[in-house]
Coordinates of C-alpha atoms and ligand atoms in Angstrom, one line a residue:
X126 CA -1.2 48.7 -16.8
X127 CA -2.6 45.2 -17.7
X128 CA -1.6 42.0 -16.0
X129 CA 1.2 41.5 -18.3
X130 CA 2.7 45.0 -17.6
X131 CA 3.2 44.2 -13.9
X132 CA 6.8 43.3 -14.6
X133 CA 7.8 46.8 -16.1
X134 CA 8.2 49.4 -13.4
X135 CA 6.7 52.8 -14.1
X136 CA 9.9 54.6 -13.3
X137 CA 11.7 52.9 -16.1
X138 CA 8.9 54.0 -18.5
X139 CA 9.1 57.6 -17.3
X140 CA 12.9 57.6 -17.7
X141 CA 12.4 56.4 -21.3
X142 CA 9.9 59.2 -22.1
X143 CA 12.2 61.9 -20.6
X144 CA 15.1 60.6 -22.7
X145 CA 13.1 61.0 -25.9
X146 CA 12.1 64.6 -24.9
X147 CA 15.6 65.7 -24.0
X148 CA 17.0 64.3 -27.3
X149 CA 14.5 66.5 -29.2
X150 CA 15.3 69.7 -27.3
X151 CA 19.0 69.3 -27.6
X152 CA 18.5 68.9 -31.4
X153 CA 16.5 72.1 -31.4
X154 CA 19.1 74.0 -29.4
X155 CA 22.0 72.9 -31.5
X156 CA 20.1 74.1 -34.6
X157 CA 19.6 77.6 -32.8
X158 CA 23.3 77.8 -32.1
X159 CA 24.1 76.8 -35.7
X160 CA 21.8 79.5 -37.2
X161 CA 23.1 82.3 -34.9
X162 CA 26.7 81.5 -35.7
X163 CA 25.9 81.4 -39.5
X164 CA 24.2 84.9 -39.2
X165 CA 27.3 86.3 -37.3
X166 CA 29.6 84.9 -40.0
X167 CA 27.5 86.3 -42.8
X168 CA 27.7 89.8 -41.0
X169 CA 24.1 90.6 -41.8
X170 CA 22.1 93.5 -40.3
X171 CA 20.4 93.3 -36.8
X172 CA 16.8 93.6 -38.1
X173 CA 17.3 90.9 -40.7
X174 CA 19.0 88.7 -38.1
X175 CA 16.0 89.2 -35.7
X176 CA 13.6 88.4 -38.5
X177 CA 15.4 85.3 -39.5
X178 CA 15.7 84.2 -35.9
X179 CA 12.0 84.8 -35.1
X180 CA 10.9 82.9 -38.3
X181 CA 13.3 80.0 -37.8
X182 CA 11.6 76.6 -37.5
X183 CA 13.6 75.7 -34.3
X184 CA 12.2 78.7 -32.5
X185 CA 8.7 77.7 -33.4
X186 CA 9.5 74.2 -32.2
X187 CA 10.8 75.6 -28.9
X188 CA 7.7 77.7 -28.4
X189 CA 5.5 74.7 -29.1
X190 CA 7.4 72.7 -26.5
X191 CA 7.1 75.5 -24.1
X192 CA 3.3 75.7 -24.7
X193 CA 3.0 72.0 -24.2
X194 CA 4.9 72.1 -20.9
X195 CA 2.7 75.1 -19.7
X196 CA -0.5 73.2 -20.6
X197 CA 0.7 70.1 -18.9
X198 CA 1.5 72.1 -15.8
X199 CA -2.0 73.5 -15.7
X200 CA -3.7 70.2 -16.3
X201 CA -1.6 68.1 -14.0
X202 CA -2.7 64.5 -14.7
X203 CA -5.2 63.0 -12.2
X204 CA -7.0 59.6 -12.2
X205 CA -10.3 59.5 -14.2
X206 CA -12.0 57.1 -11.8
X207 CA -11.5 56.4 -8.1
X208 CA -10.6 52.7 -8.9
X209 CA -7.9 54.0 -11.2
X210 CA -6.3 55.8 -8.3
X211 CA -6.4 52.6 -6.4
X212 CA -4.8 51.0 -9.4
X213 CA -2.2 53.6 -9.5
X214 CA -1.5 53.1 -5.9
X215 CA -1.1 49.4 -6.6
X216 CA 1.1 50.2 -9.6
X217 CA 3.3 52.4 -7.5
X218 CA 3.6 49.7 -4.9
X219 CA 4.4 47.3 -7.7
X220 CA 7.6 49.3 -8.1
X221 CA 8.7 46.7 -5.5
X222 CA 6.0 44.0 -5.9
X223 CA 5.2 42.1 -2.7
X224 CA 5.4 38.3 -2.5
X225 CA 1.6 38.2 -2.8
X226 CA 1.6 40.4 -5.9
X227 CA 4.2 38.2 -7.5
X228 CA 2.2 35.1 -6.6
X229 CA -1.0 36.6 -8.0
X230 CA 0.9 37.5 -11.2
X231 CA 2.1 34.0 -11.5
X232 CA -1.4 32.6 -10.9
X233 CA -3.1 34.9 -13.3
X234 CA -0.6 34.3 -16.0
X235 CA -0.8 30.5 -15.8
X236 CA -2.3 29.0 -19.0
X237 CA -5.4 27.5 -17.4
X238 CA -6.4 30.7 -15.7
X239 CA -5.9 32.6 -18.9
X240 CA -8.1 30.0 -20.6
X241 CA -10.7 30.4 -17.9
X242 CA -10.7 34.2 -18.3
X243 CA -11.0 33.9 -22.0
X244 CA -13.9 31.4 -21.7
X245 CA -15.5 33.8 -19.3
X246 CA -15.2 36.6 -21.8
X247 CA -16.6 34.4 -24.6
X248 CA -19.6 33.5 -22.4
X249 CA -20.1 37.0 -21.3
X250 CA -20.3 38.1 -24.9
X251 CA -22.5 35.2 -25.8
X252 CA -19.8 34.1 -28.1
X253 CA -20.5 30.4 -28.4
X254 CA -21.4 28.0 -31.1
X255 CA -23.3 26.7 -32.9
X256 CA -25.4 29.6 -34.0
X257 CA -28.9 28.1 -34.4
X258 CA -31.0 29.2 -37.3
X259 CA -33.9 31.5 -36.3
X260 CA -37.3 30.1 -35.9
X261 CA -39.6 30.7 -38.8
X262 CA -41.9 33.7 -38.3
X263 CA -45.1 31.7 -38.8
X264 CA -45.4 28.5 -36.9
X265 CA -48.4 26.2 -37.6
X266 CA -50.9 26.2 -34.7
X267 CA -50.6 22.4 -34.2
X268 CA -46.7 22.4 -34.2
X269 CA -45.4 20.6 -31.2
X270 CA -42.8 22.4 -29.1
X271 CA -39.5 21.1 -30.3
X272 CA -36.4 21.3 -28.1
X273 CA -32.9 21.5 -29.6
X274 CA -30.4 20.1 -27.3
X275 CA -26.7 20.4 -27.8
X276 CA -24.4 18.2 -25.7
X277 CA -20.7 18.1 -25.9
X278 CA -19.6 14.5 -25.4
X279 CA -16.2 13.7 -24.0
X280 CA -15.0 10.2 -23.2
X281 CA -17.9 9.6 -20.9
X282 CA -21.0 7.8 -22.1
X283 CA -24.1 9.9 -22.8
X284 CA -25.8 8.7 -19.7
X285 CA -29.2 7.9 -21.1
X286 CA -30.9 4.8 -22.5
X287 CA -33.5 4.7 -25.3
X288 CA -36.5 2.6 -26.2
X289 CA -38.6 2.2 -29.3
X290 CA -42.4 2.3 -29.3
X291 CA -43.2 -0.9 -31.2
X292 CA -46.4 0.4 -32.9
X293 CA -45.2 3.9 -34.1
X294 CA -41.5 3.2 -34.3
X295 CA -40.8 6.3 -32.3
X296 CA -37.6 6.5 -30.2
X297 CA -37.9 7.7 -26.7
X298 CA -35.4 8.5 -23.9
X299 CA -36.1 5.5 -21.5
X300 CA -34.0 6.7 -18.6
X301 CA -31.4 9.3 -17.7
X302 CA -28.5 8.1 -15.6
X303 CA -28.1 10.1 -12.4
X304 CA -25.0 12.3 -12.5
X305 CA -24.3 11.4 -16.2
X306 CA -23.8 13.8 -19.0
X307 CA -27.5 14.0 -20.0
X308 CA -28.6 14.4 -16.4
X309 CA -26.1 17.2 -15.7
X310 CA -27.3 19.1 -18.8
X311 CA -30.9 19.0 -17.4
X312 CA -32.2 19.1 -20.9
X313 CA -33.1 15.4 -21.6
X314 CA -35.7 13.6 -19.6
X315 CA -37.3 10.1 -19.6
X316 CA -40.2 10.1 -22.0
X317 CA -38.8 12.7 -24.4
X318 CA -39.3 11.8 -28.1
X319 CA -36.1 11.9 -30.1
X320 CA -36.7 13.2 -33.6
X321 CA -33.2 13.9 -34.9
X322 CA -29.7 13.2 -34.0
X323 CA -27.1 15.5 -35.6
X324 CA -29.7 16.5 -38.3
X325 CA -30.6 12.9 -39.2
X326 CA -34.1 11.6 -38.5
X327 CA -34.2 8.6 -36.1
X328 CA -37.9 7.9 -36.4
X329 CA -38.4 4.2 -37.2
X330 CA -34.8 3.3 -36.7
X331 CA -33.8 0.3 -34.7
X332 CA -32.5 1.4 -31.3
X333 CA -29.2 -0.2 -32.0
X334 CA -28.8 2.0 -35.1
X335 CA -29.5 5.1 -33.0
X336 CA -27.0 3.9 -30.4
X337 CA -24.4 3.5 -33.2
X338 CA -25.1 7.0 -34.4
X339 CA -24.6 8.3 -30.8
X340 CA -21.5 6.3 -30.2
X341 CA -19.9 7.4 -33.4
X342 CA -20.5 11.1 -32.6
X343 CA -17.5 12.9 -31.3
X344 CA -17.7 16.3 -29.7
X345 CA -21.0 18.0 -30.1
X346 CA -24.3 16.0 -30.5
X347 CA -27.3 17.9 -31.6
X348 CA -30.7 16.4 -30.5
X349 CA -34.1 17.5 -31.7
X350 CA -36.6 16.2 -29.1
X351 CA -40.2 16.7 -28.4
X352 CA -40.3 17.0 -24.6
X353 CA -42.7 14.7 -22.7
X354 CA -45.8 16.7 -22.1
X355 CA -45.8 16.2 -18.3
X356 CA -42.4 16.2 -16.7
X357 CA -42.0 13.8 -13.8
X358 CA -39.7 15.2 -11.2
X359 CA -38.2 12.4 -9.3
X360 CA -37.1 13.4 -5.8
X361 CA -36.3 9.9 -4.5
X362 CA -34.1 9.7 -1.4
X363 CA -31.2 7.4 -1.8
X364 CA -31.6 3.9 -0.2
X365 CA -28.5 2.1 1.0
X366 CA -28.2 -1.6 0.3
X367 CA -25.7 -4.4 0.9
X368 CA -25.3 -6.7 -2.1
X369 CA -25.8 -10.3 -1.2
X370 CA -25.0 -11.7 -4.6
X371 CA -22.4 -10.9 -7.4
X372 CA -23.5 -9.2 -10.6
X373 CA -21.7 -8.5 -13.9
X374 CA -23.5 -6.5 -16.5
X375 CA -21.3 -7.7 -19.3
X376 CA -22.6 -11.2 -18.8
X377 CA -26.2 -10.1 -18.6
X378 CA -27.9 -10.2 -22.0
X379 CA -31.1 -8.6 -20.6
X380 CA -29.5 -5.3 -19.5
X381 CA -30.8 -2.4 -21.7
X382 CA -27.3 -0.9 -22.0
X383 CA -24.3 -3.0 -20.8
X384 CA -22.1 0.2 -20.8
X385 CA -24.4 1.8 -18.4
X386 CA -24.4 -1.2 -16.1
X387 CA -22.5 -1.4 -12.8
X388 CA -20.8 -4.6 -11.6
X389 CA -20.8 -5.4 -7.9
X390 CA -19.8 -8.2 -5.6
X391 CA -21.3 -9.7 -2.5
X392 CA -20.8 -7.4 0.5
X393 CA -20.5 -4.2 -1.6
X394 CA -22.4 -1.2 -0.2
X395 CA -24.6 0.4 -2.8
X396 CA -26.3 3.8 -2.7
X397 CA -29.5 3.2 -4.8
X398 CA -30.5 6.6 -6.2
X399 CA -33.4 5.6 -8.4
X400 CA -35.9 2.8 -8.0
X401 CA -38.6 4.3 -10.3
X402 CA -38.2 1.4 -12.8
X403 CA -39.5 -1.9 -11.6
X404 CA -36.7 -3.8 -13.4
X405 CA -33.6 -1.6 -13.4
X406 CA -32.4 0.6 -10.6
X407 CA -29.6 3.1 -10.6
X408 CA -26.9 3.0 -7.9
X409 CA -23.4 4.0 -6.9
X410 CA -20.9 1.9 -5.0
X411 CA -19.8 3.3 -1.6
X412 CA -17.3 4.7 -0.8
X413 CA -18.3 6.8 -3.7
X414 CA -15.8 7.0 -6.5
X415 CA -17.9 7.6 -9.6
X416 CA -19.8 10.8 -10.1
X417 CA -22.5 9.1 -12.1
X418 CA -24.7 6.1 -11.2
X419 CA -24.9 2.7 -13.0
X420 CA -27.7 0.4 -13.8
X421 CA -28.3 -2.6 -11.6
X422 CA -31.1 -5.2 -11.6
X423 CA -33.9 -4.5 -9.2
X424 CA -34.4 -7.0 -6.4
X425 CA -37.2 -8.7 -8.2
X426 CA -35.2 -8.9 -11.4
X427 CA -32.3 -10.5 -9.6
X428 CA -34.5 -13.0 -7.9
X429 CA -36.0 -14.1 -11.2
X430 CA -32.5 -14.2 -12.8
X431 CA -31.3 -16.5 -10.1
X432 CA -34.3 -18.8 -10.3
X433 CA -33.7 -19.0 -14.1
X434 CA -30.1 -19.8 -13.5
X435 CA -31.0 -22.5 -11.0
X436 CA -33.3 -24.2 -13.5
X437 CA -30.5 -24.1 -16.1
X438 CA -27.6 -25.1 -13.7
X439 CA -29.2 -26.6 -10.6
X440 CA -25.9 -28.2 -9.6
X441 CA -24.3 -24.8 -9.1
X442 CA -26.7 -23.5 -6.6
X443 CA -26.2 -26.0 -3.8
X444 CA -24.3 -24.7 -0.9
X445 CA -20.8 -26.0 -0.3
X446 CA -20.9 -25.4 3.4
X447 CA -24.3 -26.5 4.5
X448 CA -26.0 -25.4 7.7
X449 CA -24.8 -27.8 10.3
X450 CA -27.0 -29.9 12.4
X451 CA -24.6 -30.9 15.1
X452 CA -21.6 -28.7 15.5
X453 CA -20.1 -27.6 18.8
X454 CA -18.6 -24.6 20.6
X455 CA -15.0 -23.7 21.4
X456 CA -13.9 -26.0 24.2
X457 CA -11.3 -28.6 23.3
X458 CA -13.9 -31.4 22.8
X459 CA -16.0 -29.1 20.6
X460 CA -13.1 -28.1 18.4
X461 CA -12.0 -31.7 17.9
X462 CA -15.4 -32.5 16.7
X463 CA -15.4 -29.5 14.5
X464 CA -12.2 -30.4 12.8
X465 CA -13.4 -33.9 11.8
X466 CA -16.8 -32.8 10.8
X467 CA -15.3 -30.0 8.7
X468 CA -13.2 -32.5 6.7
X469 CA -16.2 -34.7 6.0
X470 CA -18.2 -31.8 4.8
X471 CA -15.5 -30.3 2.6
X472 CA -15.0 -33.6 0.8
X473 CA -18.7 -33.8 -0.2
X474 CA -18.9 -30.3 -1.7
X475 CA -17.0 -28.8 -4.6
X476 CA -18.8 -25.7 -5.7
X477 CA -19.4 -22.3 -4.1
X478 CA -22.4 -20.1 -4.9
X479 CA -24.9 -17.9 -3.1
X480 CA -27.1 -19.6 -0.5
X481 CA -30.8 -19.7 -0.8
X482 CA -31.3 -16.8 1.6
X483 CA -29.2 -14.6 -0.7
X484 CA -31.4 -15.6 -3.6
X485 CA -34.5 -14.6 -1.8
X486 CA -33.0 -11.2 -0.7
X487 CA -30.3 -10.3 -3.2
X488 CA -30.0 -6.9 -1.5
X489 CA -30.2 -6.1 2.2
X490 CA -31.3 -2.6 3.1
X491 CA -28.8 -1.0 5.6
X492 CA -28.5 2.2 7.6
X493 CA -25.8 3.8 9.6
X494 CA -26.0 2.9 13.3
X495 CA -24.1 4.5 16.1
X496 CA -24.4 2.6 19.4
X497 CA -25.3 4.8 22.3
X498 CA -23.2 4.5 25.5
X499 CA -26.2 3.1 27.4
X500 CA -27.0 0.5 24.8
X501 CA -25.7 -3.1 25.0
X502 CA -22.5 -3.9 23.2
X503 CA -22.7 -5.6 19.9
X504 CA -21.9 -9.3 19.7
X505 CA -18.5 -9.9 18.1
X506 CA -18.4 -13.0 15.9
X507 CA -15.0 -14.4 14.7
X508 CA -15.2 -16.6 11.6
X509 CA -12.3 -18.5 10.0
X510 CA -11.1 -21.8 8.6
X511 CA -10.2 -24.4 11.2
X512 CA -6.6 -24.0 12.3
X513 CA -6.3 -20.4 11.2
X514 CA -6.1 -19.2 14.8
X515 CA -9.6 -18.0 15.6
X516 CA -9.6 -19.7 19.0
X517 CA -6.1 -18.5 19.8
X518 CA -7.0 -14.9 19.0
X519 CA -10.2 -15.1 21.0
X520 CA -8.4 -16.5 24.0
X521 CA -5.8 -13.8 23.8
X522 CA -8.4 -11.0 23.7
X523 CA -10.2 -12.3 26.7
X524 CA -6.9 -12.8 28.6
X525 CA -5.9 -9.3 27.6
X526 CA -9.0 -7.7 29.1
X527 CA -11.1 -10.2 31.0
X528 CA -13.3 -7.4 32.5
X529 CA -14.4 -6.3 29.0
X530 CA -14.3 -9.4 26.8
X531 CA -16.0 -12.7 27.7
X532 CA -17.2 -15.8 25.9
X533 CA -20.5 -17.5 26.5
X534 CA -20.6 -20.5 28.8
X535 CA -21.5 -23.6 26.8
X536 CA -24.1 -26.3 27.7
X537 CA -23.2 -30.0 28.1
X538 CA -24.9 -33.2 29.0
X539 CA -21.7 -34.7 30.4
X540 CA -21.4 -35.1 34.1
X541 CA -19.7 -32.4 36.1
X542 CA -16.0 -33.2 37.0
X543 CA -14.0 -32.5 40.1
X544 CA -12.9 -28.9 40.3
X545 CA -15.5 -27.7 37.8
X546 CA -18.3 -25.4 38.8
X547 CA -21.8 -25.3 37.2
X548 CA -22.2 -22.2 35.1
X549 CA -18.4 -21.5 35.0
X550 CA -16.9 -24.2 32.7
X551 CA -20.3 -25.4 31.4
X552 CA -24.0 -25.3 32.1
X553 CA -24.5 -28.9 33.0
X554 CA -28.0 -30.0 31.8
X555 CA -29.9 -33.3 31.2
X556 CA -30.2 -34.8 27.8
X557 CA -33.9 -34.1 27.8
X558 CA -33.4 -30.4 28.6
X559 CA -30.7 -30.2 25.9
X560 CA -33.0 -31.7 23.3
X561 CA -35.8 -29.4 24.3
X562 CA -33.5 -26.5 23.8
X563 CA -32.5 -27.9 20.4
X564 CA -36.2 -28.2 19.4
X565 CA -36.7 -24.6 20.4
X566 CA -33.7 -23.4 18.3
X567 CA -31.8 -22.1 21.4
X568 CA -28.4 -23.3 20.1
X569 CA -26.2 -21.5 17.7
X570 CA -24.1 -24.6 17.4
X571 CA -24.3 -28.0 19.0
X572 CA -22.6 -31.4 18.5
X573 CA -21.8 -34.7 20.0
X574 CA -18.5 -35.8 21.3
X575 CA -17.9 -39.2 23.1
X576 CA -21.7 -39.7 23.5
X577 CA -22.1 -36.3 25.2
X578 CA -23.9 -33.3 23.7
X579 CA -22.3 -29.8 23.7
X580 CA -23.7 -26.6 22.5
X581 CA -23.5 -22.8 22.6
X582 CA -26.8 -21.2 23.3
X583 CA -28.2 -17.8 22.4
X584 CA -29.3 -17.4 26.0
X585 CA -25.6 -17.8 27.2
X586 CA -24.6 -15.1 24.7
X587 CA -27.4 -12.8 26.0
X588 CA -26.3 -13.4 29.5
X589 CA -22.8 -12.0 28.8
X590 CA -24.2 -9.0 26.9
X591 CA -26.7 -8.1 29.6
X592 CA -23.9 -8.1 32.1
X593 CA -22.4 -5.2 30.2
X594 CA -19.5 -7.2 28.7
X595 CA -18.5 -7.6 25.1
X596 CA -19.4 -11.1 24.1
X597 CA -16.9 -12.7 21.6
X598 CA -17.7 -16.0 20.0
X599 CA -16.3 -18.0 17.2
X600 CA -18.9 -20.0 15.2
X601 CA -18.9 -21.9 12.0
X602 CA -20.0 -19.7 9.1
X603 CA -23.6 -21.0 8.8
X604 CA -24.1 -20.0 12.5
X605 CA -24.0 -16.3 11.4
X606 CA -27.6 -16.6 10.1
X607 CA -28.9 -17.7 13.5
X608 CA -27.2 -14.8 15.2
X609 CA -28.3 -12.0 12.9
X610 CA -30.8 -10.6 15.5
X611 CA -31.8 -7.1 16.3
X612 CA -30.9 -7.4 20.0
X613 CA -27.4 -8.9 19.3
X614 CA -26.5 -6.7 16.2
X615 CA -23.6 -9.0 15.5
X616 CA -20.4 -7.6 14.0
X617 CA -18.6 -10.3 12.0
X618 CA -14.8 -10.4 11.6
X619 CA -13.3 -12.8 9.2
X620 CA -9.9 -14.2 10.2
X621 CA -8.2 -14.7 6.9
X622 CA -5.2 -17.0 6.3
X623 CA -2.1 -15.2 5.3
X624 CA -0.2 -15.9 2.1
X625 CA 1.0 -19.5 1.7
X626 CA 4.6 -18.6 2.5
X627 CA 3.8 -16.6 5.6
X628 CA 1.4 -19.3 6.8
X629 CA 4.1 -21.9 6.6
X630 CA 6.7 -19.6 8.1
X631 CA 4.6 -18.4 11.1
X632 CA 3.1 -21.8 12.0
X633 CA 6.5 -23.6 12.0
X634 CA 6.3 -24.1 15.8
X635 CA 2.5 -24.1 16.1
X636 CA 0.6 -27.1 17.3
X637 CA -2.7 -28.3 16.0
X638 CA -5.3 -29.8 18.3
X639 CA -5.9 -33.4 17.0
X640 CA -6.9 -35.4 20.0
X641 CA -7.2 -35.0 23.8
X642 CA -3.7 -36.2 24.3
X643 CA -1.8 -35.2 21.2
X644 CA -1.2 -31.8 19.6
X645 CA 0.8 -32.3 16.5
X646 CA 2.7 -30.0 14.2
X647 CA 1.0 -28.7 11.0
X648 CA 1.5 -30.9 7.9
X649 CA 1.6 -29.8 4.3
X650 CA -1.9 -31.3 4.0
X651 CA -3.2 -29.1 6.9
X652 CA -1.8 -26.0 5.2
X653 CA -3.4 -26.8 1.9
X654 CA -6.7 -27.5 3.5
X655 CA -6.5 -24.4 5.6
X656 CA -5.9 -22.2 2.6
X657 CA -8.6 -23.8 0.6
X658 CA -11.2 -23.5 3.3
X659 CA -10.2 -19.9 4.0
X660 CA -10.7 -19.0 0.4
X661 CA -14.0 -20.9 0.3
X662 CA -15.4 -19.2 3.4
X663 CA -14.3 -15.8 2.1
X664 CA -16.0 -16.3 -1.3
X665 CA -19.2 -17.7 0.1
X666 CA -19.8 -15.6 3.2
X667 CA -18.1 -12.2 2.5
X668 CA -21.4 -10.4 2.3
X669 CA -21.7 -10.9 6.1
X670 CA -18.2 -9.7 7.0
X671 CA -17.9 -6.3 8.6
X672 CA -14.1 -6.5 8.8
X673 CA -11.3 -8.8 7.8
X674 CA -8.1 -9.5 9.8
X675 CA -5.2 -11.4 8.2
X676 CA -3.7 -13.6 10.9
X677 CA 0.0 -13.4 9.9
X678 CA 1.8 -12.2 13.0
X679 CA -0.2 -13.2 16.1
X680 CA 0.6 -10.1 18.0
X681 CA -0.3 -7.7 15.2
X682 CA -3.5 -9.6 14.4
X683 CA -4.5 -9.4 18.1
X684 CA -3.9 -5.6 18.2
X685 CA -5.7 -5.1 14.9
X686 CA -8.6 -7.1 16.3
X687 CA -8.7 -4.9 19.4
X688 CA -8.9 -1.7 17.4
X689 CA -11.6 -3.1 15.0
X690 CA -13.7 -4.2 18.0
X691 CA -13.4 -0.8 19.5
X692 CA -14.6 0.9 16.3
X693 CA -17.4 -1.6 16.0
X694 CA -18.7 -0.6 19.4
X695 CA -18.1 3.1 19.3
X696 CA -18.2 4.3 15.7
X697 CA -21.1 4.5 13.2
X698 CA -21.5 1.2 11.2
X699 CA -23.8 0.0 8.5
X700 CA -26.3 -2.5 9.8
X701 CA -29.5 -4.0 8.3
X702 CA -32.4 -1.6 8.8
X703 CA -34.4 -4.4 10.2
X704 CA -32.1 -4.4 13.3
X705 CA -33.0 -0.8 13.9
X706 CA -36.8 -0.9 14.0
X707 CA -38.1 -3.8 11.8
X708 CA -39.1 -7.3 12.6
X709 CA -36.4 -9.9 13.2
Ligands
ATP825 N1 -0.5 -16.0 13.8 C1 -0.1 -17.2 14.3 N2 1.2 -17.5 14.3 C2 1.6 -18.6 14.8 N3 0.9 -19.6 15.3 C3 -0.5 -19.3 15.3 C4 -1.0 -18.1 14.8 N4 -2.3 -18.2 14.9 C5 -2.6 -19.3 15.5 N5 -1.5 -20.0 15.7 C6 -1.4 -21.4 16.3 O1 -2.1 -22.3 15.5 C7 -2.7 -23.3 16.2 C8 -4.1 -23.4 15.8 O2 -4.8 -22.2 16.2 P1 -6.3 -22.3 16.8 O3 -6.5 -23.5 17.7 O4 -6.6 -21.0 17.3 O5 -7.1 -22.6 15.5 P2 -8.6 -22.4 15.2 O6 -8.7 -21.5 14.1 O7 -9.3 -22.1 16.4 O8 -8.9 -23.9 14.6 P3 -9.7 -25.1 15.4 O9 -11.1 -24.6 15.4 O10 -9.5 -26.2 14.5 O11 -9.0 -25.2 16.7 C9 -2.5 -23.0 17.6 O12 -1.4 -23.7 18.1 C10 -2.2 -21.5 17.6 O13 -1.4 -21.1 18.7

């Protein structure tokens, strides 16, 4: 039985057959009885009766049936092939089909499996279209090998770009997009000369016209190409890069094919699969969603684009949060200074665009890094708008686990006070030593408050890390650049302001540090400034953020921070390759 016969049980079929047989025999017998009774009634002689009986059609029919049954008995049916006996066994079992058999039956009879089986049969019988006309018997000696490529285009783009040779007007495949339709076919390669598309010659046509032809083709596209004489097999290993700038192909007039372009934003992780072209690379965004790559400008291309943009719109490329010359750490006096300085700087800047370092390196090569247990902990940097709660979160973390988390001890030129201990609250240093450290770039941040200098030094951070602790600092965003060092391998967490409603709701009873004596409640102006600054930092520095925590509920934010820090120290993370083995 075929798949579709699984439902009918063999016993019911046999019963049906027997019924047909019995109906025939009873007909024959009733005709025998009829003939005999007729002969008796007619009172004919015995020999005549015998002759009539023996020549009666019913007797012949009975004898035929008898012969058939005897033959059937001699040749009792047996399976022709061993697999057929297995099949028979299965069929017998199918009298009461098991749950598996029923499931198999359902699966096999589903439309897509039926379609798959039918496709398989077509392929197995080479039953596919179009049937190409046979090659002429006699080909000229100098005839170039022509390849006829048939692609079935669905909604996806073709996945190849073309270029025109200016002198000859020939149209060539310029590049094949990784994972795209053309690439998967394995039949079109960069450098192949396109002679015809769907039977129409393309030689001498403008590339736009060819693209139009291709775009308007639905279903099958038939290419006639002369393959490039030497095929270049590209076996490039993917390179992973962090985008340090934003890019939108639809706004880029220089891209060879905007449809093949891939947009990305600062901070996106890109898997660059092809760098063979000096101007246009091919990449996928990670975590990988698309099966095919997109075109992105090469690093040199992006650099020249940004230079060009700078000359056209120089006002857009200044930084809205400039590197600070005199900003301080996290003690109360530092933070007071920070608040006032922040306001001043915010007023003078209105725009937000990539910094100069992003322009010089639009992509940063990264690799996965897993910290080994014997290695130093990574530096944890918290970044956030003033008032968002960076200091509060940091204090809570340290309080929660003082043997694990620690902040660096700041330096100051102010005299030591009663109850203070050198190296505990501050490193108390002379003004000369402080200035010497400034000249030698030893401070991540420093500033002046009430004629005294305060600063957070790289050495103080190092000290904490070397003691085996996890150093947690909060710095103003420009400080990130100074801390991106191989030995510190900083992990940056952005503390983002919650939605405007949640911000106002959660900070109803919070106090803002405004002076040594007075902590006042948040005003509407504070909220607006906080939201504004939070968005600005996010937009300008997101390429450096490894994680983001929204500080809505303090307890939740603190817990989230703990688990992110744990992951940062113990799970593989993407870091710049220069932190693994390169120069700092
Ligand atoms: N999620 C929160 N819910 C309620 N209050 C909060 C929350 N986060 C912080 N606060 C409170 O907001 C105030 C400002 O926080 P904090 O001093 O940590 O700000 P900051 O980001 O360090 O800014 P600055 O550098 O200006 O001090 C503090 O009183 C703090 O307790």
